[in-house]
Short mmCIF file of C-alpha atoms in Angstrom, two decimals:
data_model
loop_
_atom_site.label_atom_id
_atom_site.label_comp_id
_atom_site.label_asym_id
_atom_site.label_seq_id
_atom_site.Cartn_x
_atom_site.Cartn_y
_atom_site.Cartn_z
CA MET A 10 -52.51 14.24 -110.06
CA ALA A 11 -49.56 16.87 -108.35
CA ILE A 12 -46.58 15.30 -106.56
CA THR A 13 -44.82 17.34 -103.50
CA ALA A 14 -41.46 16.99 -102.05
CA THR A 15 -38.93 19.66 -100.12
CA THR A 16 -35.67 20.30 -100.91
CA THR A 17 -33.37 23.19 -100.02
CA ALA A 18 -32.45 24.33 -103.55
CA THR A 19 -32.36 28.01 -103.87
CA ILE A 20 -33.06 27.34 -107.58
CA PRO A 21 -36.13 26.05 -109.38
CA PRO A 22 -35.97 22.37 -107.57
CA CYS A 23 -36.51 19.46 -110.01
CA GLY A 24 -39.03 17.60 -108.12
CA GLY A 25 -39.47 14.71 -106.32
CA THR A 26 -40.02 13.37 -103.06
CA ASN A 27 -36.39 13.48 -101.41
CA ALA A 28 -35.90 16.21 -98.44
CA ALA A 29 -32.92 17.77 -97.44
CA ALA A 30 -31.65 20.21 -94.83
CA GLY A 31 -32.46 23.92 -94.79
CA ALA A 32 -35.42 25.85 -95.85
CA ALA A 33 -38.35 23.36 -97.40
CA VAL A 34 -39.56 24.57 -100.47
CA THR A 35 -42.89 22.38 -102.01
CA ILE A 36 -42.03 20.96 -105.53
CA LYS A 37 -45.19 20.31 -106.77
CA ARG A 38 -45.23 18.26 -110.40
CA THR A 39 -48.54 19.66 -112.52
CA PRO A 40 -49.29 19.67 -116.25
CA ALA A 41 -47.11 22.07 -118.29
CA ALA A 42 -50.26 24.46 -119.07
CA ALA A 43 -51.55 24.93 -115.13
CA THR A 44 -48.20 24.99 -114.96
CA THR A 45 -47.89 28.04 -117.04
CA ALA A 46 -51.21 29.56 -115.61
CA THR A 47 -50.60 29.06 -111.96
CA THR A 48 -47.64 31.26 -112.81
CA THR A 49 -49.19 33.86 -114.70
CA THR A 50 -51.28 34.71 -111.82
CA LYS A 51 -49.03 34.73 -109.19
CA THR A 52 -46.77 37.02 -110.80
CA ALA A 53 -49.62 39.65 -111.67
CA THR A 54 -50.97 39.30 -108.42
CA ALA A 55 -48.05 39.44 -106.13
CA ARG A 56 -46.85 42.69 -108.16
CA ALA A 57 -46.44 44.82 -111.31
CA PRO A 58 -44.44 43.27 -114.16
CA ARG A 59 -41.11 44.79 -114.18
CA SER A 60 -40.19 47.22 -117.06
CA THR A 61 -36.59 45.93 -117.04
CA PRO A 62 -35.25 42.67 -116.04
CA SER A 63 -32.11 43.31 -112.91
CA PRO A 64 -28.90 43.43 -113.86
CA ARG A 65 -26.76 40.03 -114.48
CA ARG A 66 -24.59 39.43 -111.17
CA ARG A 67 -21.31 37.99 -111.74
CA VAL A 68 -20.91 34.36 -110.93
CA VAL A 69 -17.99 33.27 -108.61
CA THR A 70 -16.79 30.01 -109.14
CA ASP A 71 -13.69 28.32 -108.70
CA ALA A 72 -12.28 29.17 -111.91
CA ASN A 73 -12.73 33.00 -110.93
CA ILE A 74 -12.05 33.15 -107.87
CA LEU A 75 -8.06 34.58 -107.93
CA GLN A 76 -9.99 37.06 -109.88
CA ALA A 77 -12.66 38.08 -107.66
CA LEU A 78 -10.26 37.90 -104.60
CA ALA A 79 -7.85 40.48 -106.48
CA GLU A 80 -10.50 42.46 -107.62
CA GLY A 81 -12.07 42.65 -104.76
CA TRP A 82 -15.72 41.42 -106.10
CA ASP A 83 -18.47 42.89 -103.78
CA PRO A 84 -19.96 39.46 -102.41
CA ALA A 85 -23.50 41.58 -102.87
CA THR A 86 -23.57 41.79 -106.09
CA CYS A 87 -23.01 38.33 -106.50
CA VAL A 88 -24.14 35.04 -107.08
CA SER A 89 -23.15 30.93 -107.44
CA PRO A 90 -23.83 28.80 -110.36
CA GLY A 91 -27.20 28.31 -111.02
CA TYR A 92 -28.65 32.13 -110.41
CA ASP A 93 -29.42 34.76 -112.30
CA ASP A 94 -30.82 37.51 -110.32
CA ASP A 95 -32.94 38.10 -107.44
CA ASP A 96 -36.15 37.25 -108.76
CA THR A 97 -36.33 33.52 -109.73
CA SER A 98 -40.00 33.88 -109.91
CA ASN A 99 -39.97 35.40 -113.15
CA SER A 100 -40.87 33.23 -115.64
CA ASN A 101 -40.01 35.18 -118.40
CA THR A 102 -36.49 34.88 -117.48
CA ALA A 103 -34.62 31.48 -118.77
CA PRO A 104 -30.78 32.05 -118.00
CA VAL A 105 -28.58 29.67 -118.76
CA PHE A 106 -25.02 29.27 -116.65
CA ARG A 107 -23.00 26.73 -118.60
CA PRO A 108 -20.18 25.09 -117.20
CA VAL A 109 -17.02 26.58 -116.46
CA ARG A 110 -14.60 24.54 -118.39
CA GLY A 111 -16.80 22.62 -121.15
CA ALA A 112 -19.37 20.11 -120.63
CA PRO A 113 -20.00 17.38 -119.43
CA SER A 114 -18.80 18.05 -116.09
CA VAL A 115 -19.52 17.53 -112.74
CA LEU A 116 -20.59 21.72 -112.84
CA ALA A 117 -23.44 21.35 -114.70
CA MET A 118 -24.77 25.15 -113.71
CA VAL A 119 -28.36 25.08 -115.23
CA ARG A 120 -32.07 26.46 -114.61
CA ARG A 121 -33.55 24.68 -117.86
CA PRO A 122 -32.31 21.86 -119.39
CA ARG A 123 -29.69 22.13 -122.60
CA THR A 124 -30.65 18.68 -123.76
CA LEU A 125 -32.24 15.88 -123.29
CA TRP A 126 -29.99 13.92 -121.00
CA GLU A 127 -30.67 16.69 -118.83
CA ARG A 128 -34.20 16.85 -119.08
CA VAL A 129 -34.09 12.50 -118.06
CA ALA A 130 -31.41 14.47 -115.19
CA PHE A 131 -33.45 16.83 -114.10
CA ALA A 132 -36.27 14.76 -113.29
CA TRP A 133 -34.37 12.37 -110.70
CA VAL A 134 -32.63 14.93 -108.73
CA ALA A 135 -34.00 16.83 -105.60
CA ASP A 136 -32.29 20.06 -106.75
CA CYS A 137 -30.61 20.60 -110.39
CA ARG A 138 -27.01 21.44 -109.47
CA ASP A 139 -26.81 18.24 -108.90
CA VAL A 140 -26.57 16.62 -112.71
CA GLY A 141 -23.46 16.08 -111.67
CA LEU A 142 -23.57 13.52 -108.95
CA PHE A 143 -26.55 11.69 -111.44
CA ASN A 144 -24.09 10.98 -114.17
CA VAL A 145 -21.62 9.72 -112.25
CA ALA A 146 -24.01 7.50 -110.95
CA VAL A 147 -24.94 6.47 -113.98
CA LEU A 148 -21.93 5.85 -115.76
CA ALA A 149 -20.24 4.06 -112.73
CA THR A 150 -23.48 1.91 -112.97
CA VAL A 151 -23.42 1.16 -116.66
CA THR A 152 -19.34 0.24 -116.69
CA LEU A 153 -18.34 -1.12 -113.59
CA TRP A 154 -21.69 -3.35 -112.53
CA PRO A 155 -21.47 -5.24 -115.97
CA SER A 156 -17.97 -5.90 -115.95
CA VAL A 157 -17.94 -7.58 -112.51
CA ILE A 158 -21.17 -9.79 -113.22
CA GLY A 159 -19.37 -10.76 -116.99
CA MET A 160 -16.17 -11.14 -114.65
CA TYR A 161 -17.67 -13.97 -112.53
CA LEU A 162 -19.69 -15.82 -115.15
CA PHE A 163 -17.20 -15.62 -118.29
CA GLY A 164 -13.83 -16.39 -116.92
CA LYS A 165 -12.31 -18.24 -113.73
CA PRO A 166 -9.72 -16.32 -114.03
CA PRO A 167 -10.88 -13.57 -116.29
CA PRO A 168 -8.64 -12.65 -119.24
CA TRP A 169 -6.39 -10.17 -118.20
CA TRP A 170 -7.07 -7.60 -120.70
CA TRP A 171 -10.31 -7.82 -118.79
CA VAL A 172 -8.80 -6.98 -115.13
CA ALA A 173 -6.74 -4.41 -116.42
CA ALA A 174 -9.65 -2.56 -118.19
CA HIS A 175 -12.01 -3.05 -115.20
CA VAL A 176 -9.03 -2.03 -112.89
CA ALA A 177 -8.71 1.37 -115.08
CA ALA A 178 -12.34 2.19 -115.43
CA THR A 179 -12.43 2.05 -111.34
CA VAL A 180 -9.20 4.11 -110.85
CA ALA A 181 -10.88 6.49 -113.29
CA GLN A 182 -14.07 6.64 -111.45
CA MET A 183 -12.71 6.69 -108.26
CA GLY A 184 -12.51 10.04 -107.81
CA SER A 185 -15.26 11.86 -108.60
CA PHE A 186 -17.74 8.64 -107.79
CA THR A 187 -16.14 9.26 -104.05
CA LEU A 188 -16.79 12.97 -103.89
CA ALA A 189 -20.73 12.24 -105.19
CA MET A 190 -20.98 9.86 -102.24
CA HIS A 191 -19.23 12.93 -100.13
CA VAL A 192 -22.07 15.14 -101.01
CA SER A 193 -24.88 13.23 -101.56
CA GLY A 194 -24.30 11.90 -97.67
CA HIS A 195 -24.56 15.33 -96.62
CA ARG A 196 -27.27 16.12 -98.18
CA PRO A 197 -30.05 14.18 -99.45
CA CYS A 198 -30.10 14.95 -103.56
CA TRP A 199 -32.19 12.41 -104.95
CA ALA A 200 -36.41 12.99 -106.27
CA TYR A 201 -37.37 10.13 -104.11
CA ARG A 202 -36.21 8.48 -101.21
CA TRP A 203 -35.87 4.84 -102.69
CA MET A 204 -33.28 6.10 -104.71
CA ASP A 205 -30.91 6.92 -101.55
CA PRO A 206 -28.72 3.48 -101.44
CA TRP A 207 -28.14 3.72 -105.18
CA ILE A 208 -24.08 5.55 -104.32
CA PRO A 209 -23.62 4.55 -100.60
CA ALA A 210 -24.86 0.84 -100.55
CA VAL A 211 -25.53 -0.82 -104.45
CA LEU A 212 -22.15 1.49 -106.22
CA ALA A 213 -20.03 2.25 -103.26
CA PRO A 214 -18.96 -1.52 -102.91
CA LEU A 215 -17.22 -1.22 -106.59
CA PHE A 216 -15.10 1.58 -105.52
CA GLY A 217 -13.21 -0.13 -102.01
CA GLN A 218 -15.92 1.52 -100.17
CA THR A 219 -17.61 -1.40 -96.93
CA PHE A 220 -21.26 -1.60 -96.41
CA TYR A 221 -21.60 2.42 -94.61
CA THR A 222 -17.96 2.26 -93.10
CA TYR A 223 -17.85 5.97 -94.62
CA HIS A 224 -21.16 7.14 -93.96
CA PHE A 225 -20.68 6.40 -89.91
CA HIS A 226 -17.12 7.30 -90.15
CA HIS A 227 -16.97 10.94 -92.19
CA MET A 228 -20.54 12.22 -91.01
CA LYS A 229 -21.56 10.47 -87.88
CA MET A 230 -18.02 10.91 -86.14
CA HIS A 231 -15.39 13.17 -88.25
CA HIS A 232 -17.55 15.60 -88.12
CA VAL A 233 -18.26 15.66 -84.74
CA GLU A 234 -15.53 15.56 -83.37
CA ASP A 235 -13.83 17.78 -85.85
CA ASN A 236 -10.25 16.22 -86.17
CA GLY A 237 -10.02 16.19 -81.87
CA LEU A 238 -9.08 13.57 -79.63
CA LYS A 239 -11.61 11.37 -80.17
CA ASP A 240 -11.76 11.46 -83.57
CA CYS A 241 -10.72 8.14 -84.80
CA SER A 242 -8.59 10.12 -87.88
CA SER A 243 -7.06 12.46 -85.90
CA THR A 244 -3.53 14.41 -86.80
CA LEU A 245 -3.25 15.81 -83.92
CA LEU A 246 -0.78 13.86 -81.93
CA LEU A 247 1.17 13.18 -85.23
CA GLN A 248 4.27 14.71 -87.21
CA ARG A 249 2.62 15.75 -90.16
CA ASP A 250 5.23 16.16 -92.48
CA SER A 251 6.55 12.74 -91.52
CA ALA A 252 6.21 9.69 -93.66
CA ALA A 253 6.63 7.42 -91.05
CA ASP A 254 3.78 8.79 -88.73
CA PHE A 255 1.61 9.32 -91.96
CA PHE A 256 2.01 5.02 -92.84
CA SER A 257 1.16 4.06 -89.06
CA TYR A 258 -1.67 6.25 -89.56
CA PHE A 259 -2.73 4.73 -92.79
CA PHE A 260 -2.30 1.32 -91.18
CA ARG A 261 -4.00 2.07 -87.56
CA PHE A 262 -7.50 3.16 -90.43
CA PHE A 263 -6.70 -0.13 -92.53
CA PHE A 264 -6.96 -2.90 -90.00
CA LEU A 265 -8.42 -1.37 -86.84
CA ILE A 266 -11.35 0.71 -88.22
CA ILE A 267 -12.99 -2.37 -87.50
CA ILE A 268 -12.95 -2.04 -83.94
CA GLU A 269 -11.97 1.61 -83.36
CA LEU A 270 -15.02 2.63 -85.05
CA PRO A 271 -17.95 0.76 -82.95
CA SER A 272 -15.84 1.57 -79.89
CA TYR A 273 -16.34 4.87 -80.27
CA PHE A 274 -19.71 5.05 -80.73
CA PHE A 275 -20.31 2.69 -77.83
CA LYS A 276 -18.45 5.07 -75.60
CA SER A 277 -20.55 8.02 -77.24
CA GLY A 278 -23.47 6.00 -76.09
CA GLN A 279 -24.73 5.33 -79.13
CA THR A 280 -25.03 1.34 -79.15
CA GLY A 281 -27.48 1.31 -83.13
CA LYS A 282 -24.23 3.20 -85.00
CA ALA A 283 -21.65 1.04 -83.02
CA VAL A 284 -23.75 -2.45 -84.16
CA LYS A 285 -24.18 -1.06 -87.17
CA SER A 286 -20.72 0.00 -87.92
CA PHE A 287 -19.04 -3.56 -87.40
CA VAL A 288 -21.44 -5.11 -89.32
CA GLY A 289 -21.29 -3.36 -92.04
CA GLU A 290 -17.28 -3.56 -92.14
CA ALA A 291 -17.51 -7.34 -90.80
CA VAL A 292 -19.77 -8.24 -93.49
CA SER A 293 -18.44 -6.73 -96.63
CA ILE A 294 -14.95 -8.24 -95.39
CA THR A 295 -16.85 -11.59 -95.29
CA ALA A 296 -18.38 -11.29 -98.81
CA MET A 297 -15.08 -10.38 -100.13
CA VAL A 298 -13.72 -13.78 -98.64
CA THR A 299 -16.10 -15.77 -99.96
CA LEU A 300 -16.29 -14.16 -103.60
CA ALA A 301 -12.61 -14.44 -103.59
CA SER A 302 -12.76 -18.56 -102.82
CA VAL A 303 -15.42 -18.43 -105.70
CA ASN A 304 -13.07 -16.42 -108.34
CA PHE A 305 -10.29 -14.97 -107.01
CA TRP A 306 -8.78 -12.57 -109.35
CA ALA A 307 -12.97 -11.32 -110.19
CA THR A 308 -12.55 -10.32 -106.80
CA PHE A 309 -9.11 -8.41 -106.27
CA ALA A 310 -10.19 -6.54 -109.52
CA ALA A 311 -13.68 -5.77 -108.55
CA PHE A 312 -13.28 -5.45 -104.96
CA ILE A 313 -9.82 -6.28 -102.80
CA LEU A 314 -7.48 -3.64 -104.89
CA PRO A 315 -9.98 -0.71 -105.10
CA LEU A 316 -10.62 -1.23 -101.23
CA VAL A 317 -7.09 -0.81 -101.03
CA VAL A 318 -6.29 2.19 -103.70
CA VAL A 319 -9.42 4.16 -101.78
CA ARG A 320 -8.13 4.01 -98.14
CA PHE A 321 -5.06 5.34 -99.12
CA ALA A 322 -6.67 7.80 -101.12
CA MET A 323 -8.89 8.75 -98.37
CA MET A 324 -6.54 8.99 -95.69
CA SER A 325 -3.75 10.97 -97.61
CA GLY A 326 -6.48 13.31 -98.74
CA ASN A 327 -7.59 13.61 -94.93
CA TRP A 328 -3.93 14.13 -93.50
CA VAL A 329 -3.72 16.74 -96.11
CA GLN A 330 -6.82 18.44 -94.84
CA HIS A 331 -5.99 18.51 -91.24
CA SER A 332 -2.20 19.03 -91.49
CA PHE A 333 -1.87 23.21 -90.95
CA LEU A 334 -3.08 23.39 -87.63
CA THR A 335 -2.71 26.62 -85.46
CA ARG A 336 -1.02 26.13 -82.86
CA THR A 337 -3.05 27.95 -80.23
CA ASP A 338 -6.16 26.45 -80.89
CA PRO A 339 -6.16 23.53 -83.11
CA LEU A 340 -9.10 22.38 -81.39
CA GLY A 341 -11.03 25.64 -82.92
CA GLY A 342 -12.59 24.36 -86.56
CA GLY A 343 -12.28 24.71 -89.99
CA LEU A 344 -10.02 27.82 -90.33
CA HIS A 345 -7.82 26.32 -87.53
CA ASN A 346 -7.62 22.78 -88.63
CA SER A 347 -8.54 22.51 -92.16
CA ILE A 348 -7.11 24.06 -95.41
CA THR A 349 -8.47 24.94 -98.71
CA VAL A 350 -7.39 24.59 -102.04
CA ILE A 351 -8.55 27.06 -104.89
CA ASN A 352 -7.91 27.73 -108.88
CA SER A 353 -7.67 23.92 -109.14
CA PHE A 354 -8.88 21.62 -111.92
CA TYR A 355 -9.76 18.71 -108.67
CA ASN A 356 -12.38 21.06 -107.86
CA TRP A 357 -13.91 20.60 -110.95
CA GLN A 358 -13.92 16.90 -111.01
CA ALA A 359 -14.54 16.48 -107.63
CA PHE A 360 -17.44 19.20 -106.55
CA ASN A 361 -15.34 22.04 -104.89
CA ASP A 362 -13.91 19.72 -102.26
CA GLY A 363 -10.56 21.76 -102.23
CA TYR A 364 -12.56 24.10 -100.07
CA HIS A 365 -12.51 21.62 -96.79
CA ALA A 366 -12.66 24.87 -94.14
CA ASN A 367 -15.98 26.06 -95.27
CA HIS A 368 -17.09 22.50 -95.63
CA HIS A 369 -16.47 22.55 -92.03
CA LEU A 370 -18.53 25.04 -91.00
CA ASN A 371 -21.08 24.54 -92.59
CA PRO A 372 -21.49 20.64 -93.89
CA ARG A 373 -24.26 20.73 -95.11
CA ARG A 374 -24.09 23.98 -97.72
CA HIS A 375 -24.66 23.10 -101.43
CA TRP A 376 -21.24 22.71 -102.91
CA SER A 377 -21.98 24.69 -105.50
CA GLU A 378 -21.94 27.66 -103.24
CA TYR A 379 -18.57 27.13 -101.72
CA PRO A 380 -16.28 29.79 -103.78
CA LEU A 381 -18.99 32.66 -102.88
CA GLU A 382 -19.41 31.70 -99.25
CA PHE A 383 -15.24 31.81 -99.34
CA LEU A 384 -15.29 34.97 -101.00
CA ARG A 385 -17.79 36.52 -98.50
CA GLN A 386 -15.69 35.48 -95.47
CA ARG A 387 -12.53 36.29 -96.42
CA ALA A 388 -11.76 38.61 -93.96
CA ARG A 389 -12.57 35.74 -91.54
CA TYR A 390 -9.75 33.53 -93.05
CA THR A 391 -7.21 36.13 -92.92
CA ASP A 392 -7.83 37.16 -89.14
CA ALA A 393 -7.51 33.14 -88.38
CA GLY A 394 -4.62 32.82 -90.64
CA ALA A 395 -5.91 29.96 -92.59
CA ILE A 396 -4.46 28.54 -95.33
CA VAL A 397 -5.16 28.70 -98.89
CA VAL A 398 -3.25 27.05 -101.73
CA ARG A 399 -4.06 27.86 -105.41
CA ASP A 400 -2.74 25.77 -108.24
CA VAL A 401 -3.16 22.29 -106.85
CA ASP A 402 -4.68 19.56 -105.25
CA TYR A 403 -4.48 16.88 -102.09
CA TRP A 404 -2.23 14.51 -104.02
CA ALA A 405 0.49 17.27 -105.13
CA VAL A 406 0.25 18.81 -101.13
CA PHE A 407 1.05 15.43 -99.75
CA PHE A 408 3.83 14.77 -101.56
CA LEU A 409 4.97 18.17 -101.20
CA LEU A 410 4.69 17.60 -97.31
CA MET A 411 6.22 13.73 -97.40
CA ARG A 412 9.11 15.69 -99.00
CA GLY A 413 9.42 18.17 -97.05
CA ARG A 414 9.63 21.06 -100.02
CA TYR A 415 7.93 23.72 -97.40
CA ASP A 416 9.22 26.12 -99.78
CA LEU A 417 7.72 24.83 -102.93
CA LEU A 418 4.42 25.08 -100.47
CA ALA A 419 4.75 28.19 -99.96
CA GLU A 420 5.04 29.76 -103.60
CA LYS A 421 1.20 28.38 -103.80
CA VAL A 422 0.38 30.02 -100.91
CA VAL A 423 -2.19 32.79 -102.13
CA PRO A 424 -1.25 35.94 -100.77
CA THR A 425 -4.25 37.97 -100.84
CA VAL A 426 -6.36 35.68 -98.34
CA GLY A 427 -5.54 33.85 -94.84
CA LEU A 428 -2.10 33.23 -93.48
CA GLY A 429 -0.37 34.64 -97.13
CA ALA A 430 -2.33 38.09 -96.37
CA LYS A 431 -2.06 38.25 -92.93
CA ILE A 432 1.68 37.78 -92.82
CA ALA A 433 2.20 40.57 -96.05
CA ALA A 434 0.78 42.99 -93.57
CA THR A 435 3.37 41.92 -90.98
CA VAL A 436 5.41 44.43 -90.73
CA GLY A 437 8.97 43.05 -90.85
CA ALA A 438 7.71 39.62 -92.47
CA GLY A 439 10.77 38.33 -94.04
CA PRO A 440 10.44 35.84 -97.25
CA LYS A 441 10.41 32.91 -95.50
CA ALA A 442 8.10 33.85 -93.10
CA VAL A 443 5.16 31.55 -94.99
CA GLU A 444 7.57 28.54 -95.13
CA ALA A 445 8.12 28.86 -90.98
CA ALA A 446 4.30 29.43 -90.62
CA LEU A 447 3.85 26.17 -92.71
CA ARG A 448 6.19 23.72 -90.76
CA GLU A 449 5.15 25.39 -87.81
CA LYS A 450 1.59 24.11 -88.56
CA THR A 451 2.44 20.43 -89.55
CA ARG A 452 4.66 20.10 -86.19
CA ARG A 453 2.83 17.67 -83.87
CA PHE A 454 1.11 18.19 -80.38
CA SER A 455 1.92 16.47 -77.11
CA LEU A 456 -1.04 15.49 -75.46
CA ASP A 457 0.00 17.75 -72.39
CA GLU A 458 -0.30 20.78 -75.13
CA ILE A 459 -3.42 19.18 -76.25
CA LEU A 460 -4.96 18.81 -73.08
CA ALA A 461 -4.23 22.10 -70.94
CA LEU A 462 -5.50 24.26 -74.67
CA LYS A 463 -8.77 21.90 -73.75
CA GLY A 464 -8.75 23.00 -69.91
CA GLY A 465 -8.08 26.95 -71.03
CA LYS A 466 -10.69 26.89 -73.62
CA ALA A 467 -12.94 24.77 -70.95
CA ALA A 468 -12.22 27.75 -68.03
CA LYS A 469 -13.09 30.53 -70.57
CA ALA A 470 -16.38 29.48 -71.24
CA ALA A 471 -17.13 28.62 -67.87
CA GLY A 472 -15.92 32.43 -67.56
CA ALA A 473 -17.96 33.76 -69.91
CA LYS A 474 -21.19 31.80 -68.69
#
């Protein structure tokens, strides 16, 4: 009996019954013999066999993106991880692209399973490139939930070493899990729909996420408003190298999101989302208070401390991602209000989250495709003067901003694309030009400035019509 599903995978998908955005591909599980026969027949009838295999293309990843930029690789001759050539239907080819920096990692770049573990994982993901999400979810399930249950059952309070070990395990997995949740929120990643709550509902509370707040805040509000005035996490009216402004931003989110997010949906006429976002936050807080009355230290380690840590991490990350805004067009979208971090170990851990501008341009694009898409659009990044930095992560950029070390930030700006390339091409630009440009991009906007810019854009749009 065949099982049919749709997915956006552009490599041979891994099966199941889930659906993702984009072009639909029908996945059918059939006996191996039948599959082989079908493939052979299709190949024979569709066209004559090739005499020679098509040439290998360069695989573009974050690990070699600087080389691609420096050497001017032609995107037309490159592919993203998980592809071999134009002919993905050719059953005679069985290429395997191994992870860039060793295995296991979140970058499982394979078309066919190399190990028994990958064979198991492929049965549960809709796209074979998402084995990393499966790894992250399984690791959290088998390490954290047993620990939480044990702390409540076997100790009041639990031993200090147990609490410490649990906190350490949570923090160690928090980064990759949060970005796995981000990726799976934008593109359904599981082979079966009943698996969809695994990350956002079953595992998310272990990492400080209240029920579906992230989903409503990030997917349904932030990506709609794109750091504009209605965005509950907008950085427009703040001085983005000021610690005082950042902490007011953080505490506002921490304590008031339960009010501001539902209010946003109510004002937008989305009553259902308003109710759901409020209920999710309220139920989560009520559950934590109740559990704390039963076993405070277990609740502190399992839920309260992760809540504080992840909210600080997420808001500092969003702060950095939207700190450098184009003065003339801060509402112009990804290239004008988002940063890009390349050639970073962080991208290996976090599903290429450093390509934030690219993500805002197309939130549904698969995370493994961001480096190649970045290479394709390098001229567009340069024309917009987009911020592209290398060899750092968001934490490093955050602390450099808080210290006002624009000199060190300027050293990390990539000179071959984006703002770096634009300034390099400017006649008479001095060595401090990049530093000065970065300072200008973090300066706060006044409300009058934003309204004037919005009015100008509206007038231009009306004139174009």
